[in-house]
Coordinates of C-alpha atoms in Angstrom, one line a residue:
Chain J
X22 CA 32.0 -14.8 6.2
X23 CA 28.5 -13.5 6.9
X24 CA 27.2 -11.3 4.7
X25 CA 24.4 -9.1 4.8
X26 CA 22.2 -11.2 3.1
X27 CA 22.3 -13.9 5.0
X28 CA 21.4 -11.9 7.8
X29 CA 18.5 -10.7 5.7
X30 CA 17.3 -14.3 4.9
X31 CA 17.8 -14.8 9.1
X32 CA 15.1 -12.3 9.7
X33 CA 12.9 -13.3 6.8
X34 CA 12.9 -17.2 7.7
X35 CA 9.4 -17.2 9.5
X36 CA 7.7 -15.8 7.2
X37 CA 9.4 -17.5 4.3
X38 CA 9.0 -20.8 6.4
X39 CA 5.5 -20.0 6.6
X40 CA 4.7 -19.2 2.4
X41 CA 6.2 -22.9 2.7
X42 CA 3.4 -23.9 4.7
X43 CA 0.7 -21.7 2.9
X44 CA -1.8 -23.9 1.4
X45 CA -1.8 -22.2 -1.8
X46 CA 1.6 -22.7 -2.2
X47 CA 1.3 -26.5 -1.1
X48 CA -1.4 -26.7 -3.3
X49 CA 1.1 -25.2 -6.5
X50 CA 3.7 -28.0 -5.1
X51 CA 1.7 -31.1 -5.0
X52 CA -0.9 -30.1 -7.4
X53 CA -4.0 -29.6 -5.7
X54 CA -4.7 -26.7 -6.1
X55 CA -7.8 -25.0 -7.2
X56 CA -7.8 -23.8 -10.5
X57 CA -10.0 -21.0 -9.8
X58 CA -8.2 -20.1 -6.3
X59 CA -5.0 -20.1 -9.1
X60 CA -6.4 -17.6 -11.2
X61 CA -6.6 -15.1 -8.1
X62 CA -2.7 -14.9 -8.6
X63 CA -2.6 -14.9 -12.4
X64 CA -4.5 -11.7 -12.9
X65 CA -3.5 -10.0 -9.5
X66 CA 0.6 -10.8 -10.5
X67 CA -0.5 -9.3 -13.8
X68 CA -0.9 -6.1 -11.8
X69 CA 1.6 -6.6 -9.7
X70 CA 4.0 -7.0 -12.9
X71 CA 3.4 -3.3 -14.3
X72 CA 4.0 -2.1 -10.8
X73 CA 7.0 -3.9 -10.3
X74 CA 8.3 -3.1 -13.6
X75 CA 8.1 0.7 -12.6
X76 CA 10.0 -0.3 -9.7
X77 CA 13.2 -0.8 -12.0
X78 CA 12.9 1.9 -13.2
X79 CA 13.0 4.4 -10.7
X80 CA 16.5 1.8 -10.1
X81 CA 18.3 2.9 -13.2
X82 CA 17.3 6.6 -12.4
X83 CA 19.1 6.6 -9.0
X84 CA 21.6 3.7 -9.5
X85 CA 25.0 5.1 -9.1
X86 CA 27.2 2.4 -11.1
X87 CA 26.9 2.5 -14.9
X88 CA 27.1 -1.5 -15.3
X89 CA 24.4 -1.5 -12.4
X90 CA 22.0 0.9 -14.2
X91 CA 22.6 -1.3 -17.0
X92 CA 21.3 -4.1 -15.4
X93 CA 18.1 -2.8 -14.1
X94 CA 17.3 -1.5 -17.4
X95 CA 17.6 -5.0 -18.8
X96 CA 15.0 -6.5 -15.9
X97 CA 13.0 -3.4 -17.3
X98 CA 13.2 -4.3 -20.6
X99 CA 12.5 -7.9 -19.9
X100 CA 9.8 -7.7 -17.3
X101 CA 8.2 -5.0 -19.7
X102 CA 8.7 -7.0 -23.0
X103 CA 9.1 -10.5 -22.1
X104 CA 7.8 -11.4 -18.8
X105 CA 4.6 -9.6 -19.1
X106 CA 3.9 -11.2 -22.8
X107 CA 4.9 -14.5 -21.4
X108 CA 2.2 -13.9 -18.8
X109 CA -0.3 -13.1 -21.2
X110 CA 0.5 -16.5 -23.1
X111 CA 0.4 -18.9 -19.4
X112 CA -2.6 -17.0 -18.4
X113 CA -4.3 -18.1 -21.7
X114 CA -4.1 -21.9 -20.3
X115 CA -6.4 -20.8 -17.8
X116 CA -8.8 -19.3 -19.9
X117 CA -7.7 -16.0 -19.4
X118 CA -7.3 -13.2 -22.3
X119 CA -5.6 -10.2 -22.2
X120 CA -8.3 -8.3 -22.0
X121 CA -9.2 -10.4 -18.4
X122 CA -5.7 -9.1 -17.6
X123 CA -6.1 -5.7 -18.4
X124 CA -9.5 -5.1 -16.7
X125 CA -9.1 -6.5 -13.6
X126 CA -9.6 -4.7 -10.4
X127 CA -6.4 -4.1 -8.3
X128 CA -7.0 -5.8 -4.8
X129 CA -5.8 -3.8 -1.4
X130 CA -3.1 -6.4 -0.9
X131 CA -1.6 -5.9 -4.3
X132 CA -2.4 -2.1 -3.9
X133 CA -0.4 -2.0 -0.7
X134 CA 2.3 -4.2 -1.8
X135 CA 3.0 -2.1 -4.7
X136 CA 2.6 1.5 -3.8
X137 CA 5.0 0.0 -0.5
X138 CA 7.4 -0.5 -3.5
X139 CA 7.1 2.2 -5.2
X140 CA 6.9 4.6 -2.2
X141 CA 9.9 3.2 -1.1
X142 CA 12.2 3.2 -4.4
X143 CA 10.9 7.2 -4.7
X144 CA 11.6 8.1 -0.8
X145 CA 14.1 5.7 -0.1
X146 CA 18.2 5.2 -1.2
X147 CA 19.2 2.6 -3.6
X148 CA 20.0 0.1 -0.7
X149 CA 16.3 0.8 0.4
X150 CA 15.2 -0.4 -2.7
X151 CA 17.2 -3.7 -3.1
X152 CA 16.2 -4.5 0.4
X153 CA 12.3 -4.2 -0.7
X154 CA 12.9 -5.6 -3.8
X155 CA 14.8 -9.2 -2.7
X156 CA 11.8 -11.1 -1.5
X157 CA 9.8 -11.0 -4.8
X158 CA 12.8 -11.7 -6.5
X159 CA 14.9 -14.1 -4.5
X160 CA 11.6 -15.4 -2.7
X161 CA 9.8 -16.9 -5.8
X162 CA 13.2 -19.0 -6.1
X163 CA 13.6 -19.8 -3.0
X164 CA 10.1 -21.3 -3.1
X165 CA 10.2 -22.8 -6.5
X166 CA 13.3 -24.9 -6.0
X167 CA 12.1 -25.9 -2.8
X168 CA 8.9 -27.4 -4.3
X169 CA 10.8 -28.6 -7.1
X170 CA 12.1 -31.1 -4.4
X171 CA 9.4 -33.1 -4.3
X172 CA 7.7 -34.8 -7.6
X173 CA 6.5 -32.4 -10.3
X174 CA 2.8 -31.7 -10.5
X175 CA 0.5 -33.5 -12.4
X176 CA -1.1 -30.7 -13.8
X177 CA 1.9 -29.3 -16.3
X178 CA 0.8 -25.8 -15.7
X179 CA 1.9 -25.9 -12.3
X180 CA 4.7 -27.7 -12.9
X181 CA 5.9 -25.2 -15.8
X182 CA 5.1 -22.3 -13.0
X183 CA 7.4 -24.2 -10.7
X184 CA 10.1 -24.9 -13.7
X185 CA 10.2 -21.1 -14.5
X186 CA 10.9 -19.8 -11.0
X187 CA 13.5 -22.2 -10.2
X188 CA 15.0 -21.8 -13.2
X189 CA 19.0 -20.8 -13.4
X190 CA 18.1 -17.8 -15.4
X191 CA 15.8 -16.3 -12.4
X192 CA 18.5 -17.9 -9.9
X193 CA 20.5 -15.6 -11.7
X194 CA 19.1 -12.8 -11.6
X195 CA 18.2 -13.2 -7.4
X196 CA 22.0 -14.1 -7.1
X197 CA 23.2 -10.8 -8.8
X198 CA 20.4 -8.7 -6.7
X199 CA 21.7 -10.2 -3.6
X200 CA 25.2 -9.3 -4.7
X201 CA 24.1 -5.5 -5.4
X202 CA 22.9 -5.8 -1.5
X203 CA 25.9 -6.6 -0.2
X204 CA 27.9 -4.2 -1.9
X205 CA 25.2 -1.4 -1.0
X206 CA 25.3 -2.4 2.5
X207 CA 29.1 -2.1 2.8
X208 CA 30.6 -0.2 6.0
X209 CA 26.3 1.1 6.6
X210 CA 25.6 2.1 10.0
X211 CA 24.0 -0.8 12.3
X212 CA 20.6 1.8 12.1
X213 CA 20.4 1.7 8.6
X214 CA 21.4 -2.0 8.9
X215 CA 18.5 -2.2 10.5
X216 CA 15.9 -0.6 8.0
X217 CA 17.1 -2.6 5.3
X218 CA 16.2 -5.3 7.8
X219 CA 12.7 -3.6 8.3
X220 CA 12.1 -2.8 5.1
X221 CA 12.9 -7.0 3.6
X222 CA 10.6 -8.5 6.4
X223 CA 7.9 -6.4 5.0
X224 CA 8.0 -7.0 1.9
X225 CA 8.2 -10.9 3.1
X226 CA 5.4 -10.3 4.9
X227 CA 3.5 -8.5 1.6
X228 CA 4.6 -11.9 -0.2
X229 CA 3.1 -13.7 2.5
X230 CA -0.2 -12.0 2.2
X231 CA -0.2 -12.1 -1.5
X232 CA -0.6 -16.0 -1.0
X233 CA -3.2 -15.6 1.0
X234 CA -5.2 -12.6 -0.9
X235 CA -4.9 -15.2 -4.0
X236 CA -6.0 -18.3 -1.3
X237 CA -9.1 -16.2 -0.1
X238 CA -10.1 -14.1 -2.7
X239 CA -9.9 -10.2 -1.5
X240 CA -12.0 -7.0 -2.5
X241 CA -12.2 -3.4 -0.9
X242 CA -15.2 -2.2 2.1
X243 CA -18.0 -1.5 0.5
X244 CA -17.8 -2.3 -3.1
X245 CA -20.8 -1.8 -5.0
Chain V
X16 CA -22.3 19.4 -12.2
X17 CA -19.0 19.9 -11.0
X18 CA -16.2 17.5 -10.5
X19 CA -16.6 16.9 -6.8
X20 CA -20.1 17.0 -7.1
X21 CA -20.3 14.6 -9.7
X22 CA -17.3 12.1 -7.9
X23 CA -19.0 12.7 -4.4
X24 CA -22.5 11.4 -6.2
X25 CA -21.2 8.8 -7.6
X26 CA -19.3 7.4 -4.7
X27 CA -22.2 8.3 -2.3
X28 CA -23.1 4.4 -1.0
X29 CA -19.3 4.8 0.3
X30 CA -19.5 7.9 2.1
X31 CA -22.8 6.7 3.6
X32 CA -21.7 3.4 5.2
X33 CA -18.8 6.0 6.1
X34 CA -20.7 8.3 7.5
X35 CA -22.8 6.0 9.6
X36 CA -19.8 4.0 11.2
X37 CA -20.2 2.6 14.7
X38 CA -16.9 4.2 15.1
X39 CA -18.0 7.6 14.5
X40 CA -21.4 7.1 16.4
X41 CA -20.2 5.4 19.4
X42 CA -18.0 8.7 19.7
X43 CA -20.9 11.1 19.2
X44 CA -22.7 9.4 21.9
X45 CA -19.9 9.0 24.2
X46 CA -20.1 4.9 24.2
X47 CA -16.7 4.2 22.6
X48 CA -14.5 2.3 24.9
X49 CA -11.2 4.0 25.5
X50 CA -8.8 1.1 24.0
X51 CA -10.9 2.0 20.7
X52 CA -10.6 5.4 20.6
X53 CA -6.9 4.7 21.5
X54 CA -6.7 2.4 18.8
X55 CA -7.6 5.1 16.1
X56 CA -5.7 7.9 17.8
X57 CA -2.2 5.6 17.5
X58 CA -2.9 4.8 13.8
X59 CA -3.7 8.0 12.9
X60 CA -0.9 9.5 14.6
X61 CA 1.5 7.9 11.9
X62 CA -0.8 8.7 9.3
X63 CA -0.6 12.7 10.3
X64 CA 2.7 11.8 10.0
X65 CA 2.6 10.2 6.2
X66 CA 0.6 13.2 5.3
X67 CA 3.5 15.7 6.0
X68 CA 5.8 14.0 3.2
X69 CA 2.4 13.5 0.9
X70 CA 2.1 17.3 1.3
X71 CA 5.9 18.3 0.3
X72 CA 6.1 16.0 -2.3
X73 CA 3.0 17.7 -3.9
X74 CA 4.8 21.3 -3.4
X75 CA 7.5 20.5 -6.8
X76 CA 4.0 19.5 -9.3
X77 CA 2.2 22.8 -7.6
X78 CA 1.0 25.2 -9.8
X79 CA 2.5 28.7 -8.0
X80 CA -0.6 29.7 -6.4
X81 CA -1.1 26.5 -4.5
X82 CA 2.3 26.9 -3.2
X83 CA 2.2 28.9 0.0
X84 CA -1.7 27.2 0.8
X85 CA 0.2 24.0 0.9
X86 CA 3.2 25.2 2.4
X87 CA 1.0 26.2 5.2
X88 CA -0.9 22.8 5.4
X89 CA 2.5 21.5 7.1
X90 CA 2.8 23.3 9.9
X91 CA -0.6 22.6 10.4
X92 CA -0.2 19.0 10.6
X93 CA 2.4 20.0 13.1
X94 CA -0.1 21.1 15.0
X95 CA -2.2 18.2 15.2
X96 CA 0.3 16.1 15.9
X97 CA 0.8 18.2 19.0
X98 CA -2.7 18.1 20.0
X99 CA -2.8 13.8 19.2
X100 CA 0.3 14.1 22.1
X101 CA -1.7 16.0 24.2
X102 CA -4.6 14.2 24.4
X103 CA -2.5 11.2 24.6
X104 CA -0.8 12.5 27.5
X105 CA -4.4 13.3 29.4
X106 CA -5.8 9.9 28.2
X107 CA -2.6 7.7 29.3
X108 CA -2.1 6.7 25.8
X109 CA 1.2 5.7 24.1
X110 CA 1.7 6.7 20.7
X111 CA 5.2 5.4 20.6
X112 CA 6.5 2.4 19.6
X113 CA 3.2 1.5 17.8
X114 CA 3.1 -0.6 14.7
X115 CA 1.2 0.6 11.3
X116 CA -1.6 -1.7 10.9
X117 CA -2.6 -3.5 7.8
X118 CA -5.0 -0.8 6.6
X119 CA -3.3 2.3 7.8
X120 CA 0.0 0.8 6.0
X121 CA -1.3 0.2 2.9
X122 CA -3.5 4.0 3.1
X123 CA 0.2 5.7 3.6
X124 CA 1.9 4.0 1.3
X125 CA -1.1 5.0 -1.3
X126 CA -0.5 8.4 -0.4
X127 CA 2.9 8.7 -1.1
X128 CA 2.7 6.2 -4.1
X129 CA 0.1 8.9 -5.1
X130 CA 2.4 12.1 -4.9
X131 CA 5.3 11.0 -6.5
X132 CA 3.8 8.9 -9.7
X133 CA 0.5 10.9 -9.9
X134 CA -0.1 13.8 -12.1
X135 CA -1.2 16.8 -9.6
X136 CA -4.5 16.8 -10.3
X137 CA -4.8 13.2 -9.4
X138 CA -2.8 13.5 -6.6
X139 CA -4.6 16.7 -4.8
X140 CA -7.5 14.1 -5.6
X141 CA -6.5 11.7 -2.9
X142 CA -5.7 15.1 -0.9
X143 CA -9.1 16.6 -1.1
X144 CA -10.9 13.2 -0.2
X145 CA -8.9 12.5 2.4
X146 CA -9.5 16.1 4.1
X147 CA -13.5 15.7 2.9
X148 CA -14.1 12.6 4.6
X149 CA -12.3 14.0 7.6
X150 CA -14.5 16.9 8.0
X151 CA -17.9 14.9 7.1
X152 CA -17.4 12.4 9.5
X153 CA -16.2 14.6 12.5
X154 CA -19.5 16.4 11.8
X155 CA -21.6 13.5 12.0
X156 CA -19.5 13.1 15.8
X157 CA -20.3 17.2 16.5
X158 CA -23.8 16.6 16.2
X159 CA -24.6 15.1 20.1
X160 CA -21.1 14.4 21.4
X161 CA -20.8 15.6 24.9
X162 CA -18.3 19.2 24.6
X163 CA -16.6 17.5 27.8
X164 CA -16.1 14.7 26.3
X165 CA -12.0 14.0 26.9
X166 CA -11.9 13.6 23.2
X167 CA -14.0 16.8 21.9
X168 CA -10.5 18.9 20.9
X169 CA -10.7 16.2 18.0
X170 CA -13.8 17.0 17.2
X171 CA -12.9 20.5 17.2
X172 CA -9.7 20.5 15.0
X173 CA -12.1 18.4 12.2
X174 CA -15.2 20.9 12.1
X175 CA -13.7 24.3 12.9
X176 CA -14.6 27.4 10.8
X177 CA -11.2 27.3 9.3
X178 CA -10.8 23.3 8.8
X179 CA -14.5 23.6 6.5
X180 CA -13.0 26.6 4.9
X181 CA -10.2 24.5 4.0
X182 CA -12.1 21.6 2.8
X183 CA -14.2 24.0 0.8
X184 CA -10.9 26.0 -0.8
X185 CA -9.5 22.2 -1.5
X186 CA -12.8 21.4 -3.3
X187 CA -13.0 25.0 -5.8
X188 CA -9.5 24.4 -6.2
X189 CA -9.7 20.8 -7.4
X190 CA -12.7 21.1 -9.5
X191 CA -10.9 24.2 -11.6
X192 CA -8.2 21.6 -11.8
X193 CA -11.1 18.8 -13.2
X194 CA -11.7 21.4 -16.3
X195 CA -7.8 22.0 -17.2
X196 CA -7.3 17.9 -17.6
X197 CA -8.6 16.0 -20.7
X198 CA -11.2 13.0 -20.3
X199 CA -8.3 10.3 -19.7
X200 CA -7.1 12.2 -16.4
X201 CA -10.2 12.8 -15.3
X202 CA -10.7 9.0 -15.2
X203 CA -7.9 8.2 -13.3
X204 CA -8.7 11.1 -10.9
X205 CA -12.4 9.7 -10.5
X206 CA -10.4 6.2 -9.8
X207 CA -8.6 7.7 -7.0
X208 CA -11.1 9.5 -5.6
X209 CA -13.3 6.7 -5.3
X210 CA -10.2 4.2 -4.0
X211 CA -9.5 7.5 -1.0
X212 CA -13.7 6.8 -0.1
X213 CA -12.6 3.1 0.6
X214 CA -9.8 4.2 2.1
X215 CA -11.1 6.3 4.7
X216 CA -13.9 4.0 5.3
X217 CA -11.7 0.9 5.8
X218 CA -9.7 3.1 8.5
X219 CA -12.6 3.9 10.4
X220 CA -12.9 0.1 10.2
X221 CA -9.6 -0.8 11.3
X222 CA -10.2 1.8 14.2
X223 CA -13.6 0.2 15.7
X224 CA -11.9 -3.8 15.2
X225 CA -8.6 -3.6 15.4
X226 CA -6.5 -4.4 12.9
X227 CA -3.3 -5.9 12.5
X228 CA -2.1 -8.0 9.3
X229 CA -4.7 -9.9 7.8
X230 CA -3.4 -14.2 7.2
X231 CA -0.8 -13.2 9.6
X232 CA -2.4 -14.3 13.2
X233 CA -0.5 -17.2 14.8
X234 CA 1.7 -17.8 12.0
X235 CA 5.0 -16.2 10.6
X236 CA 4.9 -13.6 13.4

């Protein structure tokens, strides 16, 4: 049987195809790359984190199934109390301090990727939210376990980056978000099919750019 | 110094490369090319179209006397969304079916992200900035574009009497917010109004060169 998500992942291959191809996240697979090209993505998924975070909440506020709610409160809990600290800790093996972390400036991509989110999980229905949600969550997976194909890295902290993400305890957690989509997008019209559709290849295509905001560097018009 | 005084100061080498745009003078002296001026007129169709939800999510935070001035604001927009299809129709433009770019995405999405996270204060920031840069810049277009020009009503809707008495309302009423709001908000508000400066200059940006989604050409779409 086909299941929504599937149909998601159908729309989303390109550009997931194409974060494949990206040479940052070549450069994460095979070890090349740059370690200050890496950082980009350390502090700017440090901002992307608290952002995200807020995203699970607004999740438990409009959830309608108590063991649901319950869920997303846990991912709150986690991202807030585990994942962020854990961040802290990696971003140290680059030289990083919390302090880097805290003050750095937001760049437009990360901006626009996260008010996207957050505009959405405000203004949109829960199934909204999943379907914006997914391809940070089942995309950092999806790419991890791809590249963990392949040999691991030389350098350790890449290949720790790639061990977390493909780990069975984020599979996990992609696996049960998928599951929340298909059951949200039960018996739905084929025109909201179709947002949810909309609303997963952009925030694909916001993953996408992320890559290439941390490949190229990024800053706003006329900083001074 | 006031609060917009003080913010507009401060973000001043902004609103100057703003102010002297090619975008904005190529319309003033009547050089734009049409598919330009198109360009701007389909983006900021949808972002007229952002701002009506940005202005009704505002209304719930509202103290009671900005109520009814910003209940008003949305029939307004109406309104210029009915003059953006009317000059569309004259110019043989199609606002339909027309894609967000990068820039005007991301500007929308900060607007709404704005009004529903935001305290008021820092939200009518991003509202008064928006509206500020509108007017300055249509000004800098009033002074020696042609009043035949196909695109003047624009120019018209952004410098009228009652737009810069709007602006100016928008700006009182945001600096009397400035004093009620301890030093904390006041930062944030003096981030967001500077991040609305970037904004508004990167649209007129994304209006003179196109735009569509940067790292995406010839790949993924």
């Amino acid at each position: 049987m086909i299941e929504f998500t599937d149909e998601l992942q159908s729309a989303g291959r390109p550009i997931w195809e194409a974060q494949l191809r990206h040479p940052f996240v070549k450069g994460i697979g095979d070890g090349t790359l740059d370690e200050e090209r890496f950082k980009n993505w350390v502090l700017q998924d440090y901002l992307y984190l608290k952002e995200f975070a807020r995203v699970f909440a607004w999740a438990v506020a409009k959830s309608g199934r108590l063991d649901s709610m319950a869920w997303y409160a846990a991912v709150l809990d986690m991202t807030l109390n585990k994942e962020m600290a854990l961040h802290r800790q990696y971003a140290g093996r680059f030289g990083l301090t919390a302090n880097d972390l805290e003050r750095a400036p937001m760049w437009p991509t990360t901006r626009a990727y996260t008010d996207f989110l957050i505009r959405t999980a405000a203004d949109g229905d829960m199934a909204d939210l999943v379907a914006a949600l997914l391809p940070c969550a089942w995309g950092y997976v999806h790419l991890a376990r791809e590249l963990s194909k392949d040999r691991p890295p030389k350098d350790q902290r890449y290949a720790d980056w790639i061990a977390q993400y493909a780990s069975d305890e984020f599979a996990e957690a992609a696996a049960w978000l998928r599951g929340e989509m298909n059951w949200l997008a039960e018996g739905l019209p084929p025109e909201k099919k179709n947002k949810l559709i909309h609303l997963f290849v952009l925030s694909s295509t916001y993953e996408y750019q992320f890559w290439d905001m941390c490949w190229n560097g990024e800053g706003w018009p006329a900083d001074w | 110094m006031s609060f917009c005084q003080e913010q507009l100061a401060r973000v001043k080498p902004v609103w100057d490369v703003m102010l002297d745009h090619r975008f904005l003078k190529e319309t003033r002296e009547g050089t734009i090319p049409n598919e330009t001026f198109a360009n701007w007129m389909q983006q900021d169709y949808l972002f007229v179209e952002a701002a009506i939800p940005f202005i009704a999510a505002l209304i719930p935070k509202a103290p009671l006397n900005h109520r009814a001035p910003l209940g008003q604001v949305i029939p307004a927009f109406e309104k210029e969304l009915e003059l953006f299809r009317e000059r569309a129709q004259t110019a043989g433009v199609d606002l339909t079916q027309v894609p967000p770019s990068f820039t005007n995405h991301s500007y929308m999405q900060f607007l709404l992200a704005s009004a529903y996270t935001k305290s008021y204060a820092e939200a009518y920031t991003v509202l008064y900035v928006a509206e500020k840069a509108y007017y300055d810049s249509w000004m800098v277009v009033r002074a020696g574009i042609d009043q035949g020009s196909i695109w003047f009503p624009f120019v018209e809707n952004w410098t009228s009497e009652a737009f810069a008495g709007w602006v100016h309302y928008l700006e009182a009423e945001l600096d009397a917010l400035a004093e009620g709001v301890g030093a904390d908000e006041r930062g944030r508000m003096a981030e967001l109004f500077e991040l609305t400066a970037k904004y508004e200059l990167a649209f007129w940006e994304m209006a003179a060169s196109g735009g569509g989604w940067p790292g995406m050409e010839g790949d993924a779409k």
